[in-house]
mmCIF file of C-alpha atoms in Angstrom:
data_model
loop_
_atom_site.group_PDB
_atom_site.id
_atom_site.type_symbol
_atom_site.label_atom_id
_atom_site.label_comp_id
_atom_site.label_asym_id
_atom_site.label_seq_id
_atom_site.Cartn_x
_atom_site.Cartn_y
_atom_site.Cartn_z
ATOM 1 C CA SER A 21 117.587 43.353 94.813
ATOM 2 C CA GLN A 22 119.602 42.083 97.775
ATOM 3 C CA GLN A 23 123.261 42.677 98.162
ATOM 4 C CA GLY A 24 124.042 39.010 98.633
ATOM 5 C CA GLU A 25 122.301 36.530 96.268
ATOM 6 C CA GLU A 26 122.975 32.771 96.763
ATOM 7 C CA ASP A 27 122.460 30.050 94.331
ATOM 8 C CA PRO A 28 121.056 27.548 93.879
ATOM 9 C CA GLN A 29 118.153 28.213 96.203
ATOM 10 C CA ALA A 30 118.199 24.412 97.004
ATOM 11 C CA LEU A 31 120.705 21.761 96.694
ATOM 12 C CA SER A 32 120.293 17.994 97.499
ATOM 13 C CA ILE A 33 123.195 15.622 97.408
ATOM 14 C CA GLN A 34 124.284 12.221 98.833
ATOM 15 C CA GLU A 35 126.497 12.030 101.766
ATOM 16 C CA GLY A 36 130.195 11.999 100.678
ATOM 17 C CA GLU A 37 129.647 14.163 97.738
ATOM 18 C CA ASN A 38 130.716 17.886 97.555
ATOM 19 C CA ALA A 39 128.417 20.732 97.854
ATOM 20 C CA THR A 40 129.068 24.043 96.117
ATOM 21 C CA MET A 41 127.003 27.303 96.730
ATOM 22 C CA ASN A 42 127.576 30.452 95.235
ATOM 23 C CA CYS A 43 127.003 34.025 96.190
ATOM 24 C CA SER A 44 126.884 37.254 94.242
ATOM 25 C CA TYR A 45 126.653 40.842 95.377
ATOM 26 C CA LYS A 46 126.352 44.195 93.798
ATOM 27 C CA THR A 47 128.645 46.813 95.449
ATOM 28 C CA SER A 48 132.230 46.621 96.630
ATOM 29 C CA ILE A 49 132.654 44.958 99.961
ATOM 30 C CA ASN A 50 135.016 45.030 102.790
ATOM 31 C CA ASN A 51 134.401 41.319 103.846
ATOM 32 C CA LEU A 52 132.213 38.371 102.999
ATOM 33 C CA GLN A 53 131.191 35.815 105.494
ATOM 34 C CA TRP A 54 129.373 32.486 105.352
ATOM 35 C CA TYR A 55 126.876 31.227 107.918
ATOM 36 C CA ARG A 56 124.958 28.233 108.541
ATOM 37 C CA GLN A 57 121.472 28.025 109.915
ATOM 38 C CA ASN A 58 119.883 24.652 110.913
ATOM 39 C CA SER A 59 116.076 24.656 110.794
ATOM 40 C CA GLY A 60 114.555 26.910 113.292
ATOM 41 C CA ARG A 61 117.845 27.833 114.854
ATOM 42 C CA GLY A 62 120.287 30.654 115.052
ATOM 43 C CA LEU A 63 123.201 31.462 112.839
ATOM 44 C CA VAL A 64 126.512 29.719 113.143
ATOM 45 C CA HIS A 65 129.556 31.713 111.686
ATOM 46 C CA LEU A 66 131.666 29.471 109.347
ATOM 47 C CA ILE A 67 134.296 31.663 107.697
ATOM 48 C CA LEU A 68 135.055 35.309 106.854
ATOM 49 C CA ILE A 69 137.129 36.315 103.927
ATOM 50 C CA ARG A 70 138.407 39.662 103.519
ATOM 51 C CA SER A 71 138.123 41.482 100.151
ATOM 52 C CA ASN A 72 142.027 41.234 99.566
ATOM 53 C CA GLU A 73 141.930 37.477 99.930
ATOM 54 C CA ARG A 74 141.154 35.107 97.191
ATOM 55 C CA GLU A 75 140.863 31.743 99.154
ATOM 56 C CA LYS A 76 140.499 30.530 102.575
ATOM 57 C CA HIS A 77 140.064 27.044 104.177
ATOM 58 C CA SER A 78 138.722 25.798 107.281
ATOM 59 C CA GLY A 79 138.367 22.185 107.795
ATOM 60 C CA ARG A 80 136.039 20.597 105.057
ATOM 61 C CA LEU A 81 135.215 24.364 104.026
ATOM 62 C CA ARG A 82 136.807 26.123 101.215
ATOM 63 C CA VAL A 83 135.735 29.711 100.298
ATOM 64 C CA THR A 84 136.712 31.620 97.322
ATOM 65 C CA LEU A 85 136.263 35.391 96.447
ATOM 66 C CA ASP A 86 136.380 36.913 93.047
ATOM 67 C CA THR A 87 136.046 40.722 93.609
ATOM 68 C CA SER A 88 136.199 41.234 89.827
ATOM 69 C CA LYS A 89 132.960 39.211 89.470
ATOM 70 C CA LYS A 90 131.494 40.095 92.823
ATOM 71 C CA SER A 91 131.117 36.599 93.770
ATOM 72 C CA SER A 92 132.026 33.866 96.343
ATOM 73 C CA SER A 93 131.614 30.244 96.507
ATOM 74 C CA LEU A 94 131.344 28.083 99.390
ATOM 75 C CA LEU A 95 132.611 24.286 99.017
ATOM 76 C CA ILE A 96 131.953 21.611 101.502
ATOM 77 C CA THR A 97 133.808 18.552 100.981
ATOM 78 C CA ALA A 98 132.929 15.035 101.726
ATOM 79 C CA SER A 99 129.478 16.130 102.920
ATOM 80 C CA ARG A 100 127.635 14.572 106.066
ATOM 81 C CA ALA A 101 123.930 14.245 106.844
ATOM 82 C CA ALA A 102 124.753 16.770 109.757
ATOM 83 C CA ASP A 103 125.800 19.394 107.016
ATOM 84 C CA THR A 104 121.868 19.622 106.227
ATOM 85 C CA ALA A 105 121.206 23.418 106.716
ATOM 86 C CA SER A 106 120.525 26.739 105.038
ATOM 87 C CA TYR A 107 123.892 28.602 104.243
ATOM 88 C CA PHE A 108 123.963 32.277 103.869
ATOM 89 C CA CYS A 109 126.501 34.732 102.670
ATOM 90 C CA ALA A 110 126.722 38.132 104.482
ATOM 91 C CA THR A 111 128.789 41.099 103.221
ATOM 92 C CA ASP A 112 129.620 44.258 104.720
ATOM 93 C CA SER A 113 130.771 47.307 102.858
ATOM 94 C CA GLY A 114 131.757 51.080 103.132
ATOM 95 C CA GLY A 115 131.851 52.594 106.520
ATOM 96 C CA SER A 116 128.951 50.592 107.856
ATOM 97 C CA ASN A 117 130.779 47.392 108.255
ATOM 98 C CA TYR A 118 128.679 46.538 111.194
ATOM 99 C CA LYS A 119 125.687 46.436 108.902
ATOM 100 C CA LEU A 120 125.567 42.881 107.373
ATOM 101 C CA THR A 121 123.731 42.240 104.344
ATOM 102 C CA PHE A 122 122.285 38.809 103.913
ATOM 103 C CA GLY A 123 121.191 36.772 100.944
ATOM 104 C CA LYS A 124 118.167 34.379 100.946
ATOM 105 C CA GLY A 125 120.347 31.275 101.432
ATOM 106 C CA THR A 126 120.866 28.021 99.918
ATOM 107 C CA LEU A 127 118.995 25.149 101.564
ATOM 108 C CA LEU A 128 121.357 22.132 101.546
ATOM 109 C CA THR A 129 120.089 18.625 102.069
ATOM 110 C CA VAL A 130 122.403 15.860 102.479
ATOM 111 C CA ASN A 131 121.057 12.445 102.155
ATOM 112 C CA PRO A 132 122.333 9.523 104.099
ATOM 113 C CA ASN B 943 131.707 31.491 127.906
ATOM 114 C CA ALA B 944 128.035 31.381 127.183
ATOM 115 C CA GLY B 945 126.885 32.520 123.821
ATOM 116 C CA VAL B 946 124.412 35.299 123.010
ATOM 117 C CA MET B 947 121.193 34.608 124.890
ATOM 118 C CA GLN B 948 117.781 35.504 123.663
ATOM 119 C CA ASN B 949 114.343 35.076 125.558
ATOM 120 C CA PRO B 950 111.826 34.133 125.076
ATOM 121 C CA ARG B 951 112.536 31.677 122.195
ATOM 122 C CA HIS B 952 108.802 31.760 121.186
ATOM 123 C CA LEU B 953 106.396 34.658 121.543
ATOM 124 C CA VAL B 954 102.826 34.621 120.679
ATOM 125 C CA ARG B 955 100.863 37.837 120.675
ATOM 126 C CA ARG B 956 97.438 38.943 119.542
ATOM 127 C CA ARG B 957 97.327 41.965 117.123
ATOM 128 C CA GLY B 958 97.571 45.190 119.359
ATOM 129 C CA GLN B 959 99.436 43.747 121.982
ATOM 130 C CA GLU B 960 103.278 44.675 122.899
ATOM 131 C CA ALA B 961 106.080 42.324 122.343
ATOM 132 C CA ARG B 962 109.254 42.640 124.229
ATOM 133 C CA LEU B 963 112.390 40.640 123.160
ATOM 134 C CA ARG B 964 115.453 40.457 125.075
ATOM 135 C CA CYS B 965 119.051 39.815 124.270
ATOM 136 C CA SER B 966 121.999 39.328 126.628
ATOM 137 C CA PRO B 967 125.336 39.647 124.709
ATOM 138 C CA MET B 968 128.396 37.378 125.054
ATOM 139 C CA LYS B 969 130.594 38.381 128.004
ATOM 140 C CA GLY B 970 132.997 41.113 127.176
ATOM 141 C CA HIS B 971 130.953 42.262 124.069
ATOM 142 C CA SER B 972 129.644 45.725 124.070
ATOM 143 C CA HIS B 973 128.006 46.043 120.669
ATOM 144 C CA VAL B 974 124.501 44.613 119.991
ATOM 145 C CA TYR B 975 122.659 44.192 116.819
ATOM 146 C CA TRP B 976 119.122 43.307 115.956
ATOM 147 C CA TYR B 977 118.119 41.553 112.693
ATOM 148 C CA ARG B 978 114.709 40.357 111.513
ATOM 149 C CA GLN B 979 114.088 37.204 109.353
ATOM 150 C CA LEU B 980 110.780 36.919 107.407
ATOM 151 C CA PRO B 981 109.994 33.574 106.252
ATOM 152 C CA GLU B 982 112.081 32.180 103.278
ATOM 153 C CA GLU B 983 114.097 35.508 103.523
ATOM 154 C CA GLY B 984 117.642 36.248 104.735
ATOM 155 C CA LEU B 985 118.198 38.509 107.732
ATOM 156 C CA LYS B 986 117.637 41.975 107.556
ATOM 157 C CA PHE B 987 119.595 44.580 109.535
ATOM 158 C CA MET B 988 117.412 46.662 112.123
ATOM 159 C CA VAL B 989 119.516 48.547 114.780
ATOM 160 C CA TYR B 990 122.924 48.702 116.154
ATOM 161 C CA LEU B 991 123.489 49.637 119.680
ATOM 162 C CA GLN B 992 126.106 50.291 122.336
ATOM 163 C CA LYS B 993 125.548 50.634 126.074
ATOM 164 C CA GLU B 994 123.103 53.453 126.318
ATOM 165 C CA ASN B 995 123.590 54.541 122.778
ATOM 166 C CA ILE B 996 121.855 53.864 119.500
ATOM 167 C CA ILE B 997 124.360 54.041 116.795
ATOM 168 C CA ASP B 998 122.277 53.207 113.787
ATOM 169 C CA GLU B 999 118.647 52.493 113.621
ATOM 170 C CA SER B 1000 118.254 52.862 109.838
ATOM 171 C CA GLY B 1001 116.702 49.444 109.379
ATOM 172 C CA MET B 1002 114.022 49.837 112.125
ATOM 173 C CA PRO B 1003 110.354 50.725 111.003
ATOM 174 C CA LYS B 1004 109.603 54.082 111.677
ATOM 175 C CA GLU B 1005 106.706 53.440 113.830
ATOM 176 C CA ARG B 1006 106.020 50.968 116.705
ATOM 177 C CA PHE B 1007 109.602 49.599 116.912
ATOM 178 C CA SER B 1008 112.195 50.690 119.568
ATOM 179 C CA ALA B 1009 115.463 49.321 120.891
ATOM 180 C CA GLU B 1010 117.536 49.884 123.853
ATOM 181 C CA PHE B 1011 120.532 48.628 125.608
ATOM 182 C CA PRO B 1012 120.814 50.054 129.074
ATOM 183 C CA LYS B 1013 123.768 50.386 131.227
ATOM 184 C CA GLU B 1014 122.652 47.472 133.155
ATOM 185 C CA GLY B 1015 120.675 44.542 131.825
ATOM 186 C CA PRO B 1016 119.945 42.969 128.479
ATOM 187 C CA SER B 1017 119.043 44.664 125.219
ATOM 188 C CA ILE B 1018 115.322 44.987 124.639
ATOM 189 C CA LEU B 1019 113.623 45.216 121.314
ATOM 190 C CA ARG B 1020 110.090 46.442 121.785
ATOM 191 C CA ILE B 1021 107.275 46.225 119.175
ATOM 192 C CA GLN B 1022 104.055 48.100 120.131
ATOM 193 C CA GLN B 1023 100.631 47.269 118.810
ATOM 194 C CA VAL B 1024 101.861 44.269 116.956
ATOM 195 C CA VAL B 1025 100.312 43.472 113.500
ATOM 196 C CA ARG B 1026 100.384 40.159 111.748
ATOM 197 C CA GLY B 1027 103.169 41.384 109.361
ATOM 198 C CA ASP B 1028 105.545 41.491 112.405
ATOM 199 C CA SER B 1029 105.458 37.839 112.620
ATOM 200 C CA ALA B 1030 108.995 36.793 111.975
ATOM 201 C CA ALA B 1031 112.283 35.514 113.729
ATOM 202 C CA TYR B 1032 114.300 38.362 115.486
ATOM 203 C CA PHE B 1033 117.824 37.747 115.894
ATOM 204 C CA CYS B 1034 120.114 39.493 118.224
ATOM 205 C CA ALA B 1035 124.026 39.353 117.629
ATOM 206 C CA SER B 1036 126.833 40.771 119.620
ATOM 207 C CA SER B 1037 130.523 41.645 118.791
ATOM 208 C CA PRO B 1038 133.596 42.462 120.815
ATOM 209 C CA PRO B 1039 134.775 46.091 121.086
ATOM 210 C CA GLY B 1040 136.269 47.155 117.893
ATOM 211 C CA VAL B 1041 135.495 44.305 115.623
ATOM 212 C CA VAL B 1042 131.927 45.160 114.581
ATOM 213 C CA ASN B 1043 131.714 42.606 111.768
ATOM 214 C CA GLU B 1044 132.562 39.809 113.737
ATOM 215 C CA GLN B 1045 129.026 39.109 114.951
ATOM 216 C CA TYR B 1046 127.940 36.068 116.989
ATOM 217 C CA PHE B 1047 124.131 35.289 116.667
ATOM 218 C CA GLY B 1048 121.767 34.195 119.346
ATOM 219 C CA PRO B 1049 119.064 31.478 118.781
ATOM 220 C CA GLY B 1050 116.445 34.005 117.857
ATOM 221 C CA THR B 1051 112.892 34.929 119.048
ATOM 222 C CA ARG B 1052 110.050 33.617 116.939
ATOM 223 C CA LEU B 1053 107.219 36.108 117.071
ATOM 224 C CA THR B 1054 103.692 34.881 115.961
ATOM 225 C CA VAL B 1055 101.098 37.470 115.840
ATOM 226 C CA THR B 1056 97.710 35.972 115.731
#
């Protein structure tokens, strides 16, 4: 199985609601990152959280990391239609910290 | 500062032909990475290059695939004798010196093999 596994696979919410996506991984990590990918486009880096950090904020984004459970969550508050995209977590571990391992992503649809 | 540039954005090849994908890293970035994304999947690491050096190609298929990052010019991912299973989106990323996990991705090249 993959290092990063997001759930749910798909999430549909109304504009203004909060969206929470989760990511689980199997081995110890150095860092965990979240990326957004709009349909048919490249990846946009959202936020990086280090293994010794527990929570990080950036604008409407809040990321938590629980290394004891090997899991992370991405919360998007007050969602907008423009937040509709696929969201991926990516981890790096060991000495090969350049080798990002991605999950299959969560497809978020925000309905206006 | 222009982002990572990839071309072409879309490439159609018949089975048996060669595909050449190009990537120009961000200005000042000396590390280049290639990833492949199959439909409905996450990205999979293929290769990590620095100028004139292949650092890690552990994710590259053993045959038909090669990559280079010459002293001058873009990085090239080359796929010889393409097969239908090579149809995917190929993403290039780059990072500044010394910060290898801070990767900035290009828009990708979508390869379709007919």
